[in-house]
Amino acid sequence: MPRPPGLNTIQGTGQGTLPLVVVAAGILGDHAGRVLIAQRPGDGHAGGFWEFPGGKLKVGESASAALRRELEEELGITVEEARPFMHYQHAYPERLVELHVFVVDRYSGEPRGMEGQPLRWVHVDDLADADLLPADLPIATAMTTTKGTGLRSW
């Protein structure tokens, strides 16, 4: 049986085979030092949590191409320039998520919830209290650690 795009399987530790979901996520910042997060639909996996916008890779699609496609579909923006920020895996009891995270340095259009999802701009220092998806917490931590180092400007 074919797997849905962006879904593979891996051998779990003592749990059998876990589905592997590969996603691309984008960090969009504004001039006030805030970043954009979106709320997940209440009826799906981890419904109600907030996350960095993005989504699953399609079969044969690169992470950067998926980022551009997903942000156009979800936010109505065109990514003009993005750079890799981090890449890691997060284990949930029922799945493993592989995240390819990018900093979106330049885009055109005004972000809006094209799928009806609420959006909000949050200061990096407030991400710990933003009810982020567990898989996105390492992004917030990494952003906090690189803030003010001259490497990143949020």
PDB file of C-alpha atoms in Angstrom:
ATOM      1  CA  MET A   1       0.000   0.000   0.000  1.00  0.00           C
ATOM      2  CA  PRO A   2       1.518   3.375  -0.987  1.00  0.00           C
ATOM      3  CA  ARG A   3       2.294   5.800   1.801  1.00  0.00           C
ATOM      4  CA  PRO A   4       0.932   9.343   1.820  1.00  0.00           C
ATOM      5  CA  PRO A   5       3.403  11.984   0.592  1.00  0.00           C
ATOM      6  CA  GLY A   6       5.824  13.050   3.314  1.00  0.00           C
ATOM      7  CA  LEU A   7       5.225   9.823   5.252  1.00  0.00           C
ATOM      8  CA  ASN A   8       7.711   6.957   5.601  1.00  0.00           C
ATOM      9  CA  THR A   9       8.378   4.461   8.361  1.00  0.00           C
ATOM     10  CA  ILE A  10      11.273   3.856  10.725  1.00  0.00           C
ATOM     11  CA  GLN A  11      12.030   1.221  13.273  1.00  0.00           C
ATOM     12  CA  GLY A  12      10.966   2.427  16.721  1.00  0.00           C
ATOM     13  CA  THR A  13      12.620   1.504  19.983  1.00  0.00           C
ATOM     14  CA  GLY A  14      10.546  -1.280  21.411  1.00  0.00           C
ATOM     15  CA  GLN A  15       7.429   0.069  19.674  1.00  0.00           C
ATOM     16  CA  GLY A  16       7.671  -1.568  16.281  1.00  0.00           C
ATOM     17  CA  THR A  17       7.576   0.606  13.199  1.00  0.00           C
ATOM     18  CA  LEU A  18       6.733   4.284  13.588  1.00  0.00           C
ATOM     19  CA  PRO A  19       5.635   6.504  10.718  1.00  0.00           C
ATOM     20  CA  LEU A  20       8.188   9.152   9.774  1.00  0.00           C
ATOM     21  CA  VAL A  21       6.740  12.503   8.735  1.00  0.00           C
ATOM     22  CA  VAL A  22       9.168  14.869   7.000  1.00  0.00           C
ATOM     23  CA  VAL A  23       8.281  18.561   7.165  1.00  0.00           C
ATOM     24  CA  ALA A  24       9.696  21.977   6.292  1.00  0.00           C
ATOM     25  CA  ALA A  25       9.029  24.941   8.585  1.00  0.00           C
ATOM     26  CA  GLY A  26       9.776  28.620   8.210  1.00  0.00           C
ATOM     27  CA  ILE A  27      10.742  31.332  10.662  1.00  0.00           C
ATOM     28  CA  LEU A  28       9.358  34.676   9.500  1.00  0.00           C
ATOM     29  CA  GLY A  29      10.375  37.747  11.478  1.00  0.00           C
ATOM     30  CA  ASP A  30       9.189  41.337  11.489  1.00  0.00           C
ATOM     31  CA  HIS A  31      10.916  44.650  12.220  1.00  0.00           C
ATOM     32  CA  ALA A  32       9.660  44.591  15.830  1.00  0.00           C
ATOM     33  CA  GLY A  33      11.686  41.438  16.588  1.00  0.00           C
ATOM     34  CA  ARG A  34       8.688  39.121  16.513  1.00  0.00           C
ATOM     35  CA  VAL A  35       8.195  35.824  14.690  1.00  0.00           C
ATOM     36  CA  LEU A  36       5.060  34.409  13.106  1.00  0.00           C
ATOM     37  CA  ILE A  37       3.318  31.326  14.495  1.00  0.00           C
ATOM     38  CA  ALA A  38       0.114  29.628  13.348  1.00  0.00           C
ATOM     39  CA  GLN A  39      -2.435  27.614  15.302  1.00  0.00           C
ATOM     40  CA  ARG A  40      -3.041  24.006  14.321  1.00  0.00           C
ATOM     41  CA  PRO A  41      -6.631  22.951  13.589  1.00  0.00           C
ATOM     42  CA  GLY A  42      -8.405  21.667  16.707  1.00  0.00           C
ATOM     43  CA  ASP A  43      -9.493  18.375  15.139  1.00  0.00           C
ATOM     44  CA  GLY A  44      -6.108  17.070  13.912  1.00  0.00           C
ATOM     45  CA  HIS A  45      -2.882  15.762  15.452  1.00  0.00           C
ATOM     46  CA  ALA A  46      -1.829  18.120  18.283  1.00  0.00           C
ATOM     47  CA  GLY A  47      -4.831  20.332  17.593  1.00  0.00           C
ATOM     48  CA  GLY A  48      -4.834  23.772  19.187  1.00  0.00           C
ATOM     49  CA  PHE A  49      -1.063  24.019  19.596  1.00  0.00           C
ATOM     50  CA  TRP A  50       0.854  26.805  17.861  1.00  0.00           C
ATOM     51  CA  GLU A  51       3.638  26.098  15.358  1.00  0.00           C
ATOM     52  CA  PHE A  52       6.023  27.662  12.922  1.00  0.00           C
ATOM     53  CA  PRO A  53       4.286  27.607   9.519  1.00  0.00           C
ATOM     54  CA  GLY A  54       5.143  24.887   7.034  1.00  0.00           C
ATOM     55  CA  GLY A  55       4.122  21.370   6.161  1.00  0.00           C
ATOM     56  CA  LYS A  56       4.880  17.933   4.793  1.00  0.00           C
ATOM     57  CA  LEU A  57       7.222  17.291   1.911  1.00  0.00           C
ATOM     58  CA  LYS A  58       5.720  15.640  -1.149  1.00  0.00           C
ATOM     59  CA  VAL A  59       7.438  12.598  -2.653  1.00  0.00           C
ATOM     60  CA  GLY A  60      10.612  13.712  -4.444  1.00  0.00           C
ATOM     61  CA  GLU A  61      10.297  17.306  -3.198  1.00  0.00           C
ATOM     62  CA  SER A  62      13.230  19.090  -1.561  1.00  0.00           C
ATOM     63  CA  ALA A  63      12.778  20.737   1.819  1.00  0.00           C
ATOM     64  CA  SER A  64      13.301  24.226   0.371  1.00  0.00           C
ATOM     65  CA  ALA A  65      10.748  23.593  -2.396  1.00  0.00           C
ATOM     66  CA  ALA A  66       8.265  22.296   0.193  1.00  0.00           C
ATOM     67  CA  LEU A  67       8.827  25.405   2.311  1.00  0.00           C
ATOM     68  CA  ARG A  68       8.043  27.683  -0.635  1.00  0.00           C
ATOM     69  CA  ARG A  69       4.958  25.678  -1.618  1.00  0.00           C
ATOM     70  CA  GLU A  70       3.601  25.368   1.926  1.00  0.00           C
ATOM     71  CA  LEU A  71       4.061  29.042   2.816  1.00  0.00           C
ATOM     72  CA  GLU A  72       2.317  30.062  -0.381  1.00  0.00           C
ATOM     73  CA  GLU A  73      -0.584  27.673   0.353  1.00  0.00           C
ATOM     74  CA  GLU A  74      -0.848  28.450   4.092  1.00  0.00           C
ATOM     75  CA  LEU A  75       0.102  32.130   4.265  1.00  0.00           C
ATOM     76  CA  GLY A  76      -0.357  33.473   0.733  1.00  0.00           C
ATOM     77  CA  ILE A  77       3.251  34.677   0.535  1.00  0.00           C
ATOM     78  CA  THR A  78       6.039  34.081  -1.959  1.00  0.00           C
ATOM     79  CA  VAL A  79       9.356  33.116  -0.374  1.00  0.00           C
ATOM     80  CA  GLU A  80      12.136  35.005  -2.141  1.00  0.00           C
ATOM     81  CA  GLU A  81      15.061  34.104   0.102  1.00  0.00           C
ATOM     82  CA  ALA A  82      15.414  31.460   2.823  1.00  0.00           C
ATOM     83  CA  ARG A  83      18.363  29.773   4.492  1.00  0.00           C
ATOM     84  CA  PRO A  84      18.631  26.585   6.534  1.00  0.00           C
ATOM     85  CA  PHE A  85      18.530  27.151  10.299  1.00  0.00           C
ATOM     86  CA  MET A  86      18.372  23.661  11.801  1.00  0.00           C
ATOM     87  CA  HIS A  87      17.440  20.063  11.042  1.00  0.00           C
ATOM     88  CA  TYR A  88      16.383  17.513  13.669  1.00  0.00           C
ATOM     89  CA  GLN A  89      13.901  14.790  14.598  1.00  0.00           C
ATOM     90  CA  HIS A  90      11.231  14.792  17.290  1.00  0.00           C
ATOM     91  CA  ALA A  91       9.612  11.580  18.558  1.00  0.00           C
ATOM     92  CA  TYR A  92       5.944  11.426  19.446  1.00  0.00           C
ATOM     93  CA  PRO A  93       4.547   8.126  20.784  1.00  0.00           C
ATOM     94  CA  GLU A  94       2.784   7.474  17.464  1.00  0.00           C
ATOM     95  CA  ARG A  95       5.179   9.053  14.940  1.00  0.00           C
ATOM     96  CA  LEU A  96       8.609  10.524  14.344  1.00  0.00           C
ATOM     97  CA  VAL A  97       8.790  13.985  12.793  1.00  0.00           C
ATOM     98  CA  GLU A  98      11.867  15.137  10.869  1.00  0.00           C
ATOM     99  CA  LEU A  99      11.989  18.926  10.686  1.00  0.00           C
ATOM    100  CA  HIS A 100      13.886  21.048   8.180  1.00  0.00           C
ATOM    101  CA  VAL A 101      13.737  24.582   9.561  1.00  0.00           C
ATOM    102  CA  PHE A 102      14.533  27.671   7.515  1.00  0.00           C
ATOM    103  CA  VAL A 103      14.864  31.372   8.275  1.00  0.00           C
ATOM    104  CA  VAL A 104      12.831  33.254   5.669  1.00  0.00           C
ATOM    105  CA  ASP A 105      14.922  36.355   5.050  1.00  0.00           C
ATOM    106  CA  ARG A 106      12.744  37.852   2.333  1.00  0.00           C
ATOM    107  CA  TYR A 107       9.231  37.272   1.072  1.00  0.00           C
ATOM    108  CA  SER A 108       6.528  39.142  -0.808  1.00  0.00           C
ATOM    109  CA  GLY A 109       2.915  39.456   0.244  1.00  0.00           C
ATOM    110  CA  GLU A 110       1.283  39.882   3.634  1.00  0.00           C
ATOM    111  CA  PRO A 111       0.987  36.668   5.700  1.00  0.00           C
ATOM    112  CA  ARG A 112      -2.626  35.649   6.320  1.00  0.00           C
ATOM    113  CA  GLY A 113      -4.297  32.419   7.346  1.00  0.00           C
ATOM    114  CA  MET A 114      -5.277  31.087   3.921  1.00  0.00           C
ATOM    115  CA  GLU A 115      -6.785  27.960   5.500  1.00  0.00           C
ATOM    116  CA  GLY A 116      -8.623  29.908   8.197  1.00  0.00           C
ATOM    117  CA  GLN A 117      -5.921  29.283  10.809  1.00  0.00           C
ATOM    118  CA  PRO A 118      -5.231  32.003  13.373  1.00  0.00           C
ATOM    119  CA  LEU A 119      -1.808  33.664  13.111  1.00  0.00           C
ATOM    120  CA  ARG A 120       0.075  35.757  15.624  1.00  0.00           C
ATOM    121  CA  TRP A 121       3.359  37.611  15.869  1.00  0.00           C
ATOM    122  CA  VAL A 122       5.257  36.745  19.067  1.00  0.00           C
ATOM    123  CA  HIS A 123       8.501  38.082  20.529  1.00  0.00           C
ATOM    124  CA  VAL A 124      11.181  35.392  20.625  1.00  0.00           C
ATOM    125  CA  ASP A 125      11.438  35.713  24.404  1.00  0.00           C
ATOM    126  CA  ASP A 126       7.705  34.924  24.700  1.00  0.00           C
ATOM    127  CA  LEU A 127       7.790  31.711  22.627  1.00  0.00           C
ATOM    128  CA  ALA A 128       8.247  29.567  25.749  1.00  0.00           C
ATOM    129  CA  ASP A 129       4.761  30.662  26.870  1.00  0.00           C
ATOM    130  CA  ALA A 130       3.121  30.491  23.440  1.00  0.00           C
ATOM    131  CA  ASP A 131       1.762  26.915  23.740  1.00  0.00           C
ATOM    132  CA  LEU A 132       4.059  25.719  20.953  1.00  0.00           C
ATOM    133  CA  LEU A 133       3.816  22.265  19.473  1.00  0.00           C
ATOM    134  CA  PRO A 134       6.322  20.018  21.334  1.00  0.00           C
ATOM    135  CA  ALA A 135       8.200  19.355  18.084  1.00  0.00           C
ATOM    136  CA  ASP A 136       8.725  23.126  17.649  1.00  0.00           C
ATOM    137  CA  LEU A 137      10.171  23.803  21.109  1.00  0.00           C
ATOM    138  CA  PRO A 138      13.777  23.121  19.967  1.00  0.00           C
ATOM    139  CA  ILE A 139      13.365  25.894  17.376  1.00  0.00           C
ATOM    140  CA  ALA A 140      12.367  28.380  20.077  1.00  0.00           C
ATOM    141  CA  THR A 141      15.293  27.277  22.241  1.00  0.00           C
ATOM    142  CA  ALA A 142      17.765  27.635  19.369  1.00  0.00           C
ATOM    143  CA  MET A 143      16.391  31.077  18.512  1.00  0.00           C
ATOM    144  CA  THR A 144      16.799  32.217  22.111  1.00  0.00           C
ATOM    145  CA  THR A 145      20.388  30.967  22.259  1.00  0.00           C
ATOM    146  CA  THR A 146      21.431  32.643  18.998  1.00  0.00           C
ATOM    147  CA  LYS A 147      19.631  35.931  19.742  1.00  0.00           C
ATOM    148  CA  GLY A 148      22.039  38.799  20.213  1.00  0.00           C
ATOM    149  CA  THR A 149      25.061  36.818  19.003  1.00  0.00           C
ATOM    150  CA  GLY A 150      25.256  38.679  15.730  1.00  0.00           C
ATOM    151  CA  LEU A 151      24.416  35.447  13.904  1.00  0.00           C
ATOM    152  CA  ARG A 152      20.651  36.017  13.916  1.00  0.00           C
ATOM    153  CA  SER A 153      18.373  38.987  14.094  1.00  0.00           C
ATOM    154  CA  TRP A 154      14.774  38.301  15.078  1.00  0.00           C
TER     155      TRP A 154
END
